[in-house]
Short mmCIF file of C-alpha atoms in Angstrom, two decimals:
data_model
loop_
_atom_site.label_atom_id
_atom_site.label_comp_id
_atom_site.label_asym_id
_atom_site.label_seq_id
_atom_site.Cartn_x
_atom_site.Cartn_y
_atom_site.Cartn_z
CA MET A 230 0.00 0.00 0.00
CA ILE A 231 2.78 2.42 0.97
CA GLU A 232 4.76 1.48 -2.17
CA LYS A 233 1.76 2.26 -4.40
CA PHE A 234 1.31 5.58 -2.57
CA TYR A 235 4.91 6.62 -3.22
CA ARG A 236 4.68 5.48 -6.82
CA ARG A 237 1.66 7.75 -7.34
CA ILE A 238 3.57 10.67 -5.85
CA ILE A 239 6.61 10.14 -8.07
CA ASP A 240 4.41 9.55 -11.08
CA GLY A 241 2.84 12.96 -10.57
CA VAL A 242 6.00 15.07 -10.28
CA PRO A 243 7.01 17.11 -13.35
CA SER A 244 10.64 15.91 -13.32
CA ALA A 245 11.46 12.86 -15.43
CA VAL A 246 12.29 9.96 -13.08
CA ILE A 247 13.50 6.41 -13.71
CA VAL A 248 14.36 3.78 -11.08
CA ALA A 249 16.77 0.92 -11.82
CA ASP A 250 18.07 -2.06 -9.85
CA GLN A 251 21.66 -3.26 -9.45
CA ASN A 252 21.35 -5.31 -12.65
CA LEU A 253 20.79 -2.04 -14.54
CA ARG A 254 17.22 -2.95 -15.28
CA ALA A 255 14.50 -0.31 -15.17
CA VAL A 256 11.81 -1.13 -12.62
CA PHE A 257 9.84 2.14 -12.78
CA ARG A 258 9.40 5.18 -15.04
CA ASN A 259 7.13 8.04 -14.10
CA ALA A 260 4.74 9.74 -16.54
CA SER A 261 7.15 12.61 -17.29
CA PHE A 262 9.92 10.17 -18.21
CA SER A 263 7.57 8.17 -20.44
CA ALA A 264 6.53 11.39 -22.20
CA LEU A 265 10.18 12.23 -22.99
CA PHE A 266 11.09 8.67 -23.97
CA PRO A 267 7.95 7.00 -25.36
CA SER A 268 9.44 3.52 -25.37
CA PRO A 269 6.95 0.61 -25.39
CA VAL A 270 9.10 -1.07 -22.73
CA ALA A 271 8.23 0.00 -19.17
CA ARG A 272 10.61 -2.50 -17.58
CA GLY A 273 13.77 -4.13 -18.86
CA THR A 274 17.20 -2.73 -19.66
CA LEU A 275 17.93 0.96 -19.29
CA GLY A 276 18.61 1.13 -23.01
CA ALA A 277 15.21 -0.32 -23.81
CA ALA A 278 13.51 2.04 -21.34
CA VAL A 279 14.88 5.14 -23.11
CA GLY A 280 14.59 3.65 -26.61
CA CYS A 281 18.34 3.66 -27.29
CA ALA A 282 19.19 2.92 -30.91
CA ARG A 283 22.07 0.64 -29.90
CA ASP A 284 22.06 -2.89 -28.49
CA CYS A 285 19.15 -2.54 -26.02
CA LYS A 286 18.78 -6.25 -25.26
CA ARG A 287 22.39 -6.49 -24.09
CA CYS A 288 22.44 -3.03 -22.51
CA GLY A 289 25.21 -2.84 -19.92
CA LYS A 290 27.05 -5.81 -21.40
CA SER A 291 27.65 -4.75 -25.00
CA ASP A 292 30.65 -2.76 -26.22
CA CYS A 293 28.70 0.51 -26.37
CA ALA A 294 28.21 0.35 -22.56
CA LYS A 295 31.86 1.31 -22.08
CA SER A 296 31.22 4.83 -23.32
CA CYS A 297 27.60 5.18 -22.18
CA GLN A 298 27.18 7.88 -19.53
CA LEU A 299 23.70 6.61 -18.68
CA ILE A 300 25.09 3.22 -17.68
CA SER A 301 28.15 4.66 -15.90
CA ALA A 302 26.00 7.04 -13.83
CA PHE A 303 23.93 4.19 -12.40
CA GLU A 304 26.97 1.93 -11.96
CA ASP A 305 28.94 4.59 -10.09
CA CYS A 306 25.96 5.32 -7.88
CA PHE A 307 25.59 1.65 -6.95
CA TYR A 308 29.32 1.20 -6.25
CA SER A 309 29.79 4.42 -4.28
CA SER A 310 26.35 4.64 -2.67
CA LYS A 311 26.57 8.37 -3.39
CA GLU A 312 24.77 10.79 -5.65
CA VAL A 313 26.26 10.90 -9.16
CA SER A 314 25.71 13.43 -11.95
CA ARG A 315 26.46 12.93 -15.63
CA ARG A 316 25.90 14.67 -18.94
CA VAL A 317 24.32 11.96 -21.10
CA TYR A 318 24.35 11.72 -24.89
CA LEU A 319 22.12 9.12 -26.58
CA LYS A 320 21.09 8.11 -30.06
CA LEU A 321 17.46 7.09 -29.98
CA GLY A 322 15.73 4.72 -32.39
CA GLY A 323 12.06 4.16 -33.22
CA GLU A 324 10.08 6.36 -35.61
CA GLU A 325 11.72 9.55 -34.33
CA LYS A 326 15.40 8.79 -34.82
CA ARG A 327 17.14 11.60 -32.96
CA GLU A 328 20.09 12.50 -30.80
CA VAL A 329 19.52 13.86 -27.31
CA THR A 330 21.72 15.33 -24.59
CA PHE A 331 20.58 15.84 -21.00
CA SER A 332 21.83 16.15 -17.42
CA LEU A 333 21.15 13.13 -15.21
CA THR A 334 21.44 12.89 -11.43
CA VAL A 335 21.33 9.37 -9.93
CA LYS A 336 20.60 8.95 -6.22
CA PRO A 337 20.76 5.74 -4.14
CA LEU A 338 17.41 4.67 -2.69
CA GLY A 339 18.60 1.61 -0.74
CA GLY A 340 17.41 -1.92 -1.17
CA GLY A 341 19.46 -2.28 -4.36
CA LEU A 342 17.66 0.56 -6.18
CA SER A 343 18.78 3.92 -7.55
CA MET A 344 16.68 6.78 -8.90
CA GLY A 345 17.72 8.82 -11.93
CA VAL A 346 16.30 12.33 -12.36
CA ILE A 347 16.69 14.37 -15.55
CA ASP A 348 17.49 17.92 -14.47
CA ASP A 349 16.72 19.67 -17.76
CA ALA A 350 13.61 17.74 -18.76
CA LEU A 351 11.92 20.88 -20.09
CA GLU A 352 14.75 21.56 -22.53
CA LEU A 353 14.69 17.92 -23.60
CA GLU A 354 10.95 18.06 -24.15
CA ILE A 355 11.36 21.19 -26.27
CA ALA A 356 14.09 19.44 -28.30
CA ARG A 357 11.78 16.46 -28.79
CA GLU A 358 8.94 18.71 -29.96
CA LEU A 359 11.31 20.46 -32.38
CA GLN A 360 12.37 17.10 -33.78
CA THR A 361 8.72 16.15 -34.24
CA ALA A 362 8.02 19.48 -35.97
CA LYS A 363 11.03 18.92 -38.23
CA SER A 364 9.75 15.47 -39.15
CA ILE A 365 6.30 16.90 -39.95
CA GLN A 366 7.81 19.67 -42.07
CA GLN A 367 9.84 17.15 -44.05
CA ARG A 368 6.59 15.37 -44.90
CA LEU A 369 5.25 18.60 -46.39
CA LEU A 370 7.90 18.51 -49.11
CA PRO A 371 7.11 17.34 -52.66
CA ALA A 372 6.92 13.56 -52.81
CA GLY A 373 7.50 12.68 -56.46
CA LYS A 374 9.66 13.47 -59.45
CA TRP A 375 6.92 14.08 -62.01
CA ALA A 376 3.99 16.49 -62.26
CA GLY A 377 1.81 17.22 -65.27
CA GLY A 378 4.14 15.18 -67.48
CA LYS A 379 7.17 17.28 -66.46
CA ARG A 380 10.13 15.94 -64.54
CA TYR A 381 11.35 18.09 -61.66
CA SER A 382 14.02 18.13 -58.98
CA TYR A 383 14.35 20.30 -55.91
CA LEU A 384 16.77 21.36 -53.20
CA TYR A 385 15.66 22.12 -49.64
CA ILE A 386 18.25 22.88 -46.93
CA PRO A 387 16.89 24.61 -43.80
CA CYS A 388 19.58 26.47 -41.83
CA ARG A 389 17.84 25.44 -38.59
CA ASP A 390 15.79 22.41 -37.61
CA ILE A 391 12.64 24.22 -38.75
CA GLY A 392 12.81 26.04 -42.09
CA GLY A 393 10.99 29.07 -43.45
CA ASP A 394 10.92 28.04 -47.12
CA LEU A 395 8.24 26.04 -48.87
CA PRO A 396 8.70 24.26 -52.22
CA GLU A 397 5.48 22.93 -53.72
CA VAL A 398 4.89 21.00 -56.95
CA TYR A 399 1.51 19.71 -58.09
CA THR A 400 -0.74 19.17 -61.11
CA VAL A 401 -3.75 21.17 -62.28
CA GLY A 402 -5.54 19.51 -65.18
CA ASN A 403 -2.71 18.46 -67.50
CA SER A 404 -0.34 21.23 -66.37
CA ALA A 405 2.55 21.09 -63.93
CA CYS A 406 2.59 23.83 -61.29
CA GLY A 407 5.49 24.97 -59.16
CA VAL A 408 5.34 27.30 -56.17
CA ILE A 409 8.18 28.48 -53.99
CA ALA A 410 7.54 30.59 -50.90
CA ASP A 411 9.84 32.24 -48.36
CA VAL A 412 8.36 33.48 -45.09
CA SER A 413 9.80 36.09 -42.76
CA GLY A 414 11.86 34.98 -39.78
CA LYS A 415 13.41 31.65 -38.90
CA GLY A 416 12.79 28.79 -36.54
CA ILE A 417 9.44 27.80 -35.02
CA SER A 418 7.48 30.91 -36.01
CA ALA A 419 8.67 30.60 -39.61
CA GLY A 420 7.77 26.91 -39.62
CA MET A 421 4.24 27.70 -38.46
CA LEU A 422 3.87 30.32 -41.18
CA THR A 423 5.05 27.90 -43.90
CA ALA A 424 2.46 25.38 -42.67
CA PHE A 425 -0.17 28.12 -43.05
CA VAL A 426 1.02 28.92 -46.58
CA LYS A 427 0.85 25.27 -47.61
CA ALA A 428 -2.69 24.93 -46.25
CA ALA A 429 -3.94 28.30 -47.53
CA TYR A 430 -2.46 28.26 -51.04
CA ASP A 431 -5.22 27.31 -53.50
CA LYS A 432 -3.81 24.46 -55.58
CA LYS A 433 -7.09 24.13 -57.46
CA ALA A 434 -6.77 27.61 -58.97
CA TYR A 435 -5.72 27.50 -62.63
CA SER A 436 -4.38 31.06 -62.46
CA PRO A 437 -1.14 31.58 -60.45
CA ALA A 438 -2.09 35.21 -59.83
CA GLN A 439 -5.48 34.18 -58.51
CA ALA A 440 -3.88 31.63 -56.19
CA ILE A 441 -1.51 34.27 -54.76
CA SER A 442 -4.37 36.78 -54.39
CA SER A 443 -6.38 34.20 -52.49
CA LEU A 444 -3.37 33.50 -50.25
CA ALA A 445 -3.04 37.25 -49.57
CA ASP A 446 -6.71 37.46 -48.54
CA LYS A 447 -6.32 34.57 -46.10
CA PHE A 448 -3.06 36.04 -44.78
CA SER A 449 -4.79 39.34 -43.98
CA GLU A 450 -7.27 37.45 -41.82
CA LEU A 451 -4.39 36.43 -39.51
CA ASN A 452 -4.01 40.12 -38.59
CA LEU A 453 -0.23 39.81 -38.14
CA ASP A 454 2.03 42.83 -37.72
CA GLU A 455 4.27 44.30 -40.41
CA ARG A 456 7.21 42.07 -39.45
CA ASN A 457 5.44 39.06 -40.95
CA TYR A 458 5.28 38.55 -44.70
CA VAL A 459 5.60 35.92 -47.42
CA THR A 460 7.31 36.15 -50.80
CA VAL A 461 6.02 33.82 -53.51
CA ALA A 462 6.87 32.79 -57.06
CA ALA A 463 4.33 30.60 -58.85
CA ALA A 464 4.32 29.09 -62.35
CA ARG A 465 1.98 26.89 -64.38
CA ILE A 466 3.63 24.94 -67.19
CA ASP A 467 1.32 24.21 -70.11
CA LYS A 468 2.04 22.40 -73.38
CA ASP A 469 4.22 25.14 -74.89
CA SER A 470 4.03 28.10 -72.49
CA ILE A 471 4.68 29.15 -68.90
CA THR A 472 2.24 31.34 -67.00
CA TYR A 473 3.74 32.87 -63.90
CA SER A 474 3.05 35.32 -61.09
CA MET A 475 5.24 36.92 -58.45
CA ALA A 476 4.85 38.41 -54.96
CA GLY A 477 8.09 40.11 -53.95
CA HIS A 478 10.15 37.04 -54.79
CA ASN A 479 13.31 36.22 -56.76
CA VAL A 480 12.53 36.09 -60.45
CA PRO A 481 12.41 32.65 -62.12
CA ILE A 482 15.15 31.76 -64.60
CA LEU A 483 14.62 29.96 -67.91
CA LEU A 484 17.58 28.23 -69.58
CA LYS A 485 16.96 27.93 -73.33
CA SER A 486 17.95 24.65 -74.95
CA GLY A 487 19.35 26.61 -77.89
CA GLY A 488 21.51 28.67 -75.57
CA GLY A 489 20.91 31.77 -73.51
CA ILE A 490 19.12 32.67 -70.30
CA THR A 491 15.76 34.37 -69.88
CA ARG A 492 15.19 36.11 -66.56
CA ILE A 493 11.45 36.38 -66.13
CA VAL A 494 10.63 39.93 -65.00
CA LEU A 495 7.34 40.59 -63.24
CA ASN A 496 6.80 41.59 -59.66
CA SER A 497 4.23 42.60 -57.08
CA PRO A 498 4.60 43.26 -53.35
CA PRO A 499 5.01 40.41 -50.88
CA VAL A 500 1.97 38.83 -49.28
CA SER A 501 1.70 41.03 -46.18
CA ASN A 502 -0.34 43.67 -44.41
CA TRP A 503 1.85 46.46 -45.73
CA PHE A 504 -0.56 47.62 -48.42
CA ASP A 505 -4.32 47.77 -48.81
CA ASN A 506 -5.73 45.86 -51.80
CA ALA A 507 -2.38 44.76 -53.25
CA ALA A 508 -2.81 43.46 -56.80
CA TYR A 509 -1.09 40.41 -58.27
CA PHE A 510 -0.63 39.93 -62.00
CA GLU A 511 0.54 37.16 -64.30
CA ASP A 512 2.19 36.87 -67.67
CA THR A 513 2.87 34.10 -70.19
CA ILE A 514 6.05 33.26 -72.09
CA PRO A 515 6.78 30.44 -74.57
CA TYR A 516 9.31 27.67 -74.03
CA SER A 517 10.86 24.91 -76.13
CA ASN A 518 11.51 21.25 -75.43
CA GLY A 519 14.77 20.87 -73.54
CA ASP A 520 14.51 24.20 -71.67
CA ILE A 521 14.95 24.26 -67.88
CA LEU A 522 12.81 26.43 -65.61
CA VAL A 523 14.21 27.30 -62.17
CA LEU A 524 12.49 28.81 -59.13
CA LEU A 525 14.68 29.69 -56.14
CA THR A 526 14.72 31.64 -52.87
CA ASP A 527 17.01 34.46 -51.80
CA GLY A 528 18.78 31.97 -49.54
CA VAL A 529 20.53 30.90 -52.75
CA THR A 530 21.36 34.30 -54.20
CA GLU A 531 22.22 36.01 -50.90
CA SER A 532 24.47 33.27 -49.51
CA LYS A 533 27.83 34.80 -48.63
CA ASN A 534 31.38 33.52 -48.47
CA ARG A 535 33.91 34.45 -45.80
CA TYR A 536 34.78 37.64 -47.69
CA GLY A 537 31.18 38.86 -47.63
CA GLU A 538 30.66 38.22 -51.34
CA MET A 539 27.22 36.93 -52.36
CA PHE A 540 26.64 33.90 -54.54
CA GLY A 541 24.14 36.06 -56.42
CA VAL A 542 21.85 35.49 -59.35
CA ASP A 543 24.98 35.30 -61.51
CA GLY A 544 26.17 32.29 -59.51
CA ALA A 545 22.82 30.57 -60.03
CA ILE A 546 22.82 31.41 -63.75
CA LYS A 547 26.39 30.16 -64.20
CA THR A 548 25.49 26.91 -62.44
CA LEU A 549 22.39 26.53 -64.60
CA SER A 550 24.32 27.25 -67.81
CA LEU A 551 26.66 24.34 -67.07
CA SER A 552 23.84 21.89 -66.29
CA ARG A 553 22.15 19.66 -68.87
CA THR A 554 19.07 18.76 -66.81
CA GLY A 555 17.13 20.08 -63.85
CA GLU A 556 18.41 17.26 -61.67
CA GLU A 557 22.01 18.04 -62.64
CA PHE A 558 21.43 21.73 -61.84
CA ILE A 559 20.11 20.91 -58.36
CA LYS A 560 23.13 18.70 -57.60
CA ASN A 561 25.56 21.28 -58.99
CA LEU A 562 23.83 24.09 -57.09
CA GLU A 563 24.16 22.31 -53.74
CA THR A 564 27.83 21.54 -54.40
CA ASN A 565 28.65 25.05 -55.60
CA LEU A 566 26.85 26.73 -52.69
CA LYS A 567 28.65 24.62 -50.09
CA ASN A 568 32.00 25.20 -51.79
CA PHE A 569 31.31 28.94 -52.01
CA CYS A 570 29.87 29.52 -48.54
CA GLY A 571 31.07 26.68 -46.38
CA GLU A 572 28.33 27.18 -43.79
CA LEU A 573 24.82 28.24 -44.83
CA HIS A 574 23.11 30.92 -42.74
CA ASP A 575 19.74 30.99 -44.46
CA ASP A 576 17.25 28.46 -45.79
CA VAL A 577 18.17 27.36 -49.30
CA THR A 578 15.45 26.16 -51.67
CA ALA A 579 15.22 25.67 -55.44
CA ILE A 580 12.99 23.83 -57.91
CA ALA A 581 14.04 22.91 -61.45
CA PHE A 582 11.69 21.65 -64.18
CA ASP A 583 12.80 19.85 -67.34
CA LEU A 584 10.54 21.25 -70.05
#
């Protein structure tokens, strides 16, 4: 009766708590610990209890135990009968493969038991939620390689766990459509805004300008301040022409199969609350078989090297000029950007269509 009473108390505390015996087997996890480490195993090895990606069944006996701070913290506590603190690094398995780091304090309870308490459980929970959000955002990315009979490739490199760019490719009727959006800010707030853009953008609209106008109307309903905005470039690829619309975004680039580059010039203000009744227009240009159409964000053109020089539109055009297909351009662009910049400080996104 008393044991059940104490278990209920520990189960209700906000700190993440795990109790293990001298065989390094978990005998109890409270609700907070289970929330941080949603392993299906309530009892068993410590590795199984946290969902370690390594040899859980032989936890404590396998080679990885020699460098495991989780194991050493409990072992040292048992041997010394004193409180032990460790900084623990783990690779977790399951659906959410992730790496976590946390501070662990292990205290002897007597009777061959020790209790481990995670001191920074809140930070670990936040990290877990960020990993989940990152996983969700990855699932928002285009899934295939073909749309409307056109082959496409894309590049998406967020500079943080959560990105503020959105590449979208889909089909309307028999036409391939490409949309690339860049929201203000970075991190969680930017990720939430990209999720809004994906949900609010009307992929049933045949007109790119109409789709952007509809997005602007829905954006205004959010009643955000002037610091929040979205730039958008949208294109519909028909049998022999491209219809496009812009909202404060980098201009698309068209590589002609016969040689030469066409920079598509048309612009309107970003989707924002800066202007009343902002208008969005569209235009149509022809293309030939073998051309390549590229949409990209300013994370590409404004990437800087250690000397402060920007990769620029010229860098993108040069990369495109030396590429035979959209897929080759995307691969070359990623390589050239990393060679030019080393470390990227903004989200980098591009879509390339083989026409």
